[in-house]
JSON list of C-alpha atoms in Angstrom, two decimals:
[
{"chain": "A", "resi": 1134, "resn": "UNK", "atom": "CA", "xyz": [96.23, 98.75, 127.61]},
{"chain": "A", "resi": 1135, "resn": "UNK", "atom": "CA", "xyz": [98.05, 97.79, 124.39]},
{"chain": "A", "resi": 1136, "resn": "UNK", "atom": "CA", "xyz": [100.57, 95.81, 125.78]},
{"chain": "A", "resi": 1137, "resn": "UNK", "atom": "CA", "xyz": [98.14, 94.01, 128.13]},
{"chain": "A", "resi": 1138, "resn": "UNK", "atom": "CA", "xyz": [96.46, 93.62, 124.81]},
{"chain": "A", "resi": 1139, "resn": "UNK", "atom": "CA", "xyz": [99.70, 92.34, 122.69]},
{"chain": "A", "resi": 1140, "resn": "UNK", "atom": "CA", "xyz": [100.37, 89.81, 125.81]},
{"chain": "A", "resi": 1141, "resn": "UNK", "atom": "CA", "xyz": [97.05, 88.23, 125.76]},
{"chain": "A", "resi": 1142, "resn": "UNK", "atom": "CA", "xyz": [97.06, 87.92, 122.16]},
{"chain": "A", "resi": 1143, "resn": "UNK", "atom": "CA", "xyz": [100.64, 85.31, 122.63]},
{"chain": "A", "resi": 1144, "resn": "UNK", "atom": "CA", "xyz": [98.61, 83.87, 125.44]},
{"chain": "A", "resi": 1145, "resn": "UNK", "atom": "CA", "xyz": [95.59, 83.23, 123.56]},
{"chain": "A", "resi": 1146, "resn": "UNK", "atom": "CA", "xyz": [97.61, 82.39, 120.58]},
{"chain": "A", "resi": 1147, "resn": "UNK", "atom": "CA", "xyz": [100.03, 79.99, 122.20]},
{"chain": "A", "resi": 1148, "resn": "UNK", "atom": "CA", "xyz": [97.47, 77.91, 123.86]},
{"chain": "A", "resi": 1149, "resn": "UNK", "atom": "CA", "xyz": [95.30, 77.25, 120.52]},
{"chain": "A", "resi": 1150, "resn": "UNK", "atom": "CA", "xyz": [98.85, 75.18, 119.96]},
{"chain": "A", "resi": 1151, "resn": "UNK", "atom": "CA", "xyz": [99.98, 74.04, 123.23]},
{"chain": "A", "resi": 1152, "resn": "UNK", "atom": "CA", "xyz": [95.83, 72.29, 123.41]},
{"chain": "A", "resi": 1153, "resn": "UNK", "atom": "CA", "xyz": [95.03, 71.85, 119.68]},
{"chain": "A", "resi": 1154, "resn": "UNK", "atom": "CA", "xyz": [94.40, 68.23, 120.22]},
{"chain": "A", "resi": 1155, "resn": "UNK", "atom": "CA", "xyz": [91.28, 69.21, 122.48]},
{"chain": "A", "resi": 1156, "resn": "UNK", "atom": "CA", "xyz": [90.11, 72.17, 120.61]},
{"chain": "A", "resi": 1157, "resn": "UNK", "atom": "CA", "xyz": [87.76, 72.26, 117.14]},
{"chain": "A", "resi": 1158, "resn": "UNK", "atom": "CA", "xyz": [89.51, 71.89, 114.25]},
{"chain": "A", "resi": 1159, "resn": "UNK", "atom": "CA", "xyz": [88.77, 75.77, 112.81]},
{"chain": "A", "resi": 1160, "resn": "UNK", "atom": "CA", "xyz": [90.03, 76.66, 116.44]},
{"chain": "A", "resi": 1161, "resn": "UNK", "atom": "CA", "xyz": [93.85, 75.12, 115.68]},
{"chain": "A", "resi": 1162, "resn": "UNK", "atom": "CA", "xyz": [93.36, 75.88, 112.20]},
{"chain": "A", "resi": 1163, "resn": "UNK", "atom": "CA", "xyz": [92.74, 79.48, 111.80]},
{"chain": "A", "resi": 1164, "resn": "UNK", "atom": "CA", "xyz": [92.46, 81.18, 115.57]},
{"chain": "A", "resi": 1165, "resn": "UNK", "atom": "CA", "xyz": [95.74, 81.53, 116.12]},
{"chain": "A", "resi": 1166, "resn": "UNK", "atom": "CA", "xyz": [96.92, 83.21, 112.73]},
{"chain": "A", "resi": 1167, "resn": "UNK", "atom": "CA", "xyz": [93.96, 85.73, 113.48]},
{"chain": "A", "resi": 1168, "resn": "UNK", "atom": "CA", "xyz": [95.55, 86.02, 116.90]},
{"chain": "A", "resi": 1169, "resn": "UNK", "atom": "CA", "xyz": [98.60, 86.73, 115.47]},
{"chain": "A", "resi": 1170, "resn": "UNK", "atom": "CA", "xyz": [97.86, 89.78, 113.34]},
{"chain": "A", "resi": 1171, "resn": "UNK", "atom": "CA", "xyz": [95.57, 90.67, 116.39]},
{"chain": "A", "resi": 1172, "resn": "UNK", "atom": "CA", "xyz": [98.73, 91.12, 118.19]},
{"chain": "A", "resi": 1173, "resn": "UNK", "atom": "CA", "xyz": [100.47, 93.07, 115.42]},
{"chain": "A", "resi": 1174, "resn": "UNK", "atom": "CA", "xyz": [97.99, 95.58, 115.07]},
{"chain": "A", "resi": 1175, "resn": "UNK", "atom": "CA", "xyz": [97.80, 96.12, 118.99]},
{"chain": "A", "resi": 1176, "resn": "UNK", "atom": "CA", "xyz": [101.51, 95.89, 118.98]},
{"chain": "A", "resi": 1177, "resn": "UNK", "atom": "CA", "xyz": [101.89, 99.16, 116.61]},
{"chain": "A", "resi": 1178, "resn": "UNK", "atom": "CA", "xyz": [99.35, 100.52, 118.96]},
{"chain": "A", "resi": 1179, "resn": "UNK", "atom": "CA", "xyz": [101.56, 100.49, 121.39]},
{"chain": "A", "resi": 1180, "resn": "UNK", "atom": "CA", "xyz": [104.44, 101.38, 119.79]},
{"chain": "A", "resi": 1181, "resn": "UNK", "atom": "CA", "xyz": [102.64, 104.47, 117.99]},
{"chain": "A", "resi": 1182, "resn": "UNK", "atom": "CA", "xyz": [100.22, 105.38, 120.41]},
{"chain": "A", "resi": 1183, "resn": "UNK", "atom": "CA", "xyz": [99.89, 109.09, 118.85]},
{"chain": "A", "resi": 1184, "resn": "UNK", "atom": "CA", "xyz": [99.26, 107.75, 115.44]},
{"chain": "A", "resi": 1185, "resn": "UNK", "atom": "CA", "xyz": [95.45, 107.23, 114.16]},
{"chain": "A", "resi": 1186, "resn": "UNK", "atom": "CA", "xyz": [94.76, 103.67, 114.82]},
{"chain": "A", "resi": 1187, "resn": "UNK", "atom": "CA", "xyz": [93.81, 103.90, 111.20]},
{"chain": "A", "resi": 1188, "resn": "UNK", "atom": "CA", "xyz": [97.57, 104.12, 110.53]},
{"chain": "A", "resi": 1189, "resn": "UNK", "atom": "CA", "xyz": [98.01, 100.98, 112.87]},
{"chain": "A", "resi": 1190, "resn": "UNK", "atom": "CA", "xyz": [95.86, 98.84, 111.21]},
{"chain": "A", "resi": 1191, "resn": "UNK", "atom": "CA", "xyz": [97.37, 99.95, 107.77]},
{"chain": "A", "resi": 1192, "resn": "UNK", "atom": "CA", "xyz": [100.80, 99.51, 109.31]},
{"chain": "A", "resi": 1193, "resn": "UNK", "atom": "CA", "xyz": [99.50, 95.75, 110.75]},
{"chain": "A", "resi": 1194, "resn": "UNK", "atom": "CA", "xyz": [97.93, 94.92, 107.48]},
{"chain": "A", "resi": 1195, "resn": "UNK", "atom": "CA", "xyz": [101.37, 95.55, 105.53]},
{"chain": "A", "resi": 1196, "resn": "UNK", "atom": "CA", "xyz": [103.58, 93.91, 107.77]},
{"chain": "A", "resi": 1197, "resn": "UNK", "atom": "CA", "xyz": [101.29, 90.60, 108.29]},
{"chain": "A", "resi": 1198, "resn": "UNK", "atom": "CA", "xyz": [100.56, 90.33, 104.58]},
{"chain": "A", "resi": 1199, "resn": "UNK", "atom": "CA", "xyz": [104.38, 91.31, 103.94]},
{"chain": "A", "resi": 1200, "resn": "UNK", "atom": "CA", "xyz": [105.63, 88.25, 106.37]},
{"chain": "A", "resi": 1201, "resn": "UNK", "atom": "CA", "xyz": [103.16, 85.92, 104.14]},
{"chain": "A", "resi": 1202, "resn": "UNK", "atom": "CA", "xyz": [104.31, 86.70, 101.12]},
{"chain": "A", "resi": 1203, "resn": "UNK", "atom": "CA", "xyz": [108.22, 86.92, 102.53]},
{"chain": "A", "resi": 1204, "resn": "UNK", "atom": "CA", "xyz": [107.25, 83.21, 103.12]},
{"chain": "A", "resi": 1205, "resn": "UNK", "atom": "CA", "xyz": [107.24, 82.53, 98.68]},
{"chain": "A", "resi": 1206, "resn": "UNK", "atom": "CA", "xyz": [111.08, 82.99, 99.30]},
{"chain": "A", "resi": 1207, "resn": "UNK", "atom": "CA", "xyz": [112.44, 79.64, 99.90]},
{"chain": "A", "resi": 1208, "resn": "UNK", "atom": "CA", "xyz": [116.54, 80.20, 100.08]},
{"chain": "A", "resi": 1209, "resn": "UNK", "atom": "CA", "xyz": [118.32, 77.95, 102.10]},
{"chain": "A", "resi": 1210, "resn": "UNK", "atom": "CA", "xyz": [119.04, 80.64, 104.85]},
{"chain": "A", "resi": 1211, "resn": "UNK", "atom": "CA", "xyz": [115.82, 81.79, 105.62]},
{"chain": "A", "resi": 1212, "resn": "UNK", "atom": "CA", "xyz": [114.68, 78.10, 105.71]},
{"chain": "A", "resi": 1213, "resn": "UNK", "atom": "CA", "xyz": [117.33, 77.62, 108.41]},
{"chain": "A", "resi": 1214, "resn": "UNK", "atom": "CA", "xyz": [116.05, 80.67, 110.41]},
{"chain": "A", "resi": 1215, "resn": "UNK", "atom": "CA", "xyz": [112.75, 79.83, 109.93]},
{"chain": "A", "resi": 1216, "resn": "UNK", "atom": "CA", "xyz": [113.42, 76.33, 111.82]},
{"chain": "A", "resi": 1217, "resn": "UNK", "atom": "CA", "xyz": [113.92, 77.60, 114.93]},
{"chain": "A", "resi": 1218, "resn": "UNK", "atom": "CA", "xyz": [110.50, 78.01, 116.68]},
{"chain": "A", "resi": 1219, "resn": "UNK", "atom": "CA", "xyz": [110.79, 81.61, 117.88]},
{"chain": "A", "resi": 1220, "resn": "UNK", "atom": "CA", "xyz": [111.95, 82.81, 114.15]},
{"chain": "A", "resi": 1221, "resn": "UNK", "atom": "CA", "xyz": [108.77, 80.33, 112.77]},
{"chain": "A", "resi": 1222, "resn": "UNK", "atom": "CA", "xyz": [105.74, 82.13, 114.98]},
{"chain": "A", "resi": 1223, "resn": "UNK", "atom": "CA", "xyz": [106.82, 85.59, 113.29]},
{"chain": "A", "resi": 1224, "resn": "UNK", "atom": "CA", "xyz": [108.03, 84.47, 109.99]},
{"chain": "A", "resi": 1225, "resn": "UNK", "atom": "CA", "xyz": [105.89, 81.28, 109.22]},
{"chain": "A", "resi": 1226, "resn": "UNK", "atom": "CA", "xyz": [107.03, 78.41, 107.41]},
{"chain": "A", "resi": 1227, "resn": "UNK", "atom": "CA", "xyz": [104.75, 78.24, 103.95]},
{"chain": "A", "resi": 1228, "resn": "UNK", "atom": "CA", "xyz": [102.54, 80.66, 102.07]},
{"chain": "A", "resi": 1229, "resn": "UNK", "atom": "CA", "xyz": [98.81, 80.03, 102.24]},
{"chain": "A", "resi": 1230, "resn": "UNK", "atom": "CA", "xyz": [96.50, 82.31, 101.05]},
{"chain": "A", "resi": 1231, "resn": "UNK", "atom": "CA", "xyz": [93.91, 81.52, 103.87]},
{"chain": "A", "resi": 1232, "resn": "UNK", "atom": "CA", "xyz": [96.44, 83.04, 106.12]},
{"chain": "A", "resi": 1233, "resn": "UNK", "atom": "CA", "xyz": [95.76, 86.25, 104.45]},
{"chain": "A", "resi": 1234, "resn": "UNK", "atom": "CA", "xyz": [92.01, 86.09, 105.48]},
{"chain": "A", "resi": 1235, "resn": "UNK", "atom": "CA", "xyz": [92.89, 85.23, 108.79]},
{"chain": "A", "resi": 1236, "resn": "UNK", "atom": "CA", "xyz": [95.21, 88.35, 109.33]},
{"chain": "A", "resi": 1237, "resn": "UNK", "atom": "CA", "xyz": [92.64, 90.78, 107.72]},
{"chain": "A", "resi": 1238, "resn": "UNK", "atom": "CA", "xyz": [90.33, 89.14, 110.04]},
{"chain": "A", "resi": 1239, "resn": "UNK", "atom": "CA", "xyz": [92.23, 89.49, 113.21]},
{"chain": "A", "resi": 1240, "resn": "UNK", "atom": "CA", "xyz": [93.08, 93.46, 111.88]},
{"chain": "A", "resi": 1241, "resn": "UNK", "atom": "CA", "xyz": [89.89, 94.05, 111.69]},
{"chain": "A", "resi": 1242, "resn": "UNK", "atom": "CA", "xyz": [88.39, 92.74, 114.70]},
{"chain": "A", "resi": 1243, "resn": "UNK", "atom": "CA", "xyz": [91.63, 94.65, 116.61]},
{"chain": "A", "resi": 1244, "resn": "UNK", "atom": "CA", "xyz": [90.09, 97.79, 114.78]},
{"chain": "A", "resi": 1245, "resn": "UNK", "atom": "CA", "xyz": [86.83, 97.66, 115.95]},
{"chain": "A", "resi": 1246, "resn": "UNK", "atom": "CA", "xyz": [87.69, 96.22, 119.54]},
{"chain": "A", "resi": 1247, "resn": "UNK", "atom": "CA", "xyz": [89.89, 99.41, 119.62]},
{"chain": "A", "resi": 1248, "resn": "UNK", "atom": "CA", "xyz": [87.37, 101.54, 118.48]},
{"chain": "A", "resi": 1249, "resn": "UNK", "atom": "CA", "xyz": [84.61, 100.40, 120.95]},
{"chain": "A", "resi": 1250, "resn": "UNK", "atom": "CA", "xyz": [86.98, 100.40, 124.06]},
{"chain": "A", "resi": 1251, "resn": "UNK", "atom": "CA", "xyz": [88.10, 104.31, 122.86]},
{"chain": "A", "resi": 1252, "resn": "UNK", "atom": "CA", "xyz": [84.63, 105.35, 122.54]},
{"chain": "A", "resi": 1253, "resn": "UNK", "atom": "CA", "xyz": [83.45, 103.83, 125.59]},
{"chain": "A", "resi": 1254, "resn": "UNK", "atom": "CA", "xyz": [85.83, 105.12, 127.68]},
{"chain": "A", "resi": 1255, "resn": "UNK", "atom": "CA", "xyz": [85.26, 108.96, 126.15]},
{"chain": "A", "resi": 1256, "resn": "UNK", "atom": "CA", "xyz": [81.50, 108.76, 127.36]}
]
């Protein structure tokens, strides 16, 4: 379920690039960094599936806010790396501090998505 969940998250995320031109402006803006962190969180979900998804979204919450802050560090290396488009959808290029919004956002709503689906399925 996770990894269905991680894959439509890239999907989803993905698209609000590939079609930006069509979509709304918050939609390219915003969806797809809340996508993103969506993905982390279900992506420690599935790599911890015995931990407390309380853990997970900690875990998500450190390592999305981590990669935004990681982005303050401007040495010529990382630049480099961070030019290639694989190593720019996890790392980012620039620091914004509505990107940290958008990652608690897209934590949270993985939370309570998980939590609905694992309570629903236990009745």
């Amino acid at each position: 379920m996770y990894l269905a969940a991680v894959l439509t998250c890239i999907l989803l995320g993905l698209s609000s690039r590939r079609y930006g031109p069509a979509l709304p402006s918050f939609v390219t803006g915003y969806v797809g960094d809340i996508l993103w962190a969506a993905m982390v969180y279900y992506g420690f979900r599935f790599l911890l599936p015995a931990s407390p998804i309380r853990r997970s979204a900690l875990w998500a919450f450190l390592f999305s806010w981590g990669i935004e802050f990681s982005q303050l560090y401007q040495a010529e290396w990382i630049r480099q790396l961070r030019a290639h488009p694989m190593a720019a959808l996890v790392l980012g290029q620039g620091f914004l501090w509505s990107d940290l919004l958008c990652y608690t956002a897209g934590i949270a709503f993985a939370l309570l998505m998980d939590y609905y689906i694992l309570n629903k399925s236990r009745k």
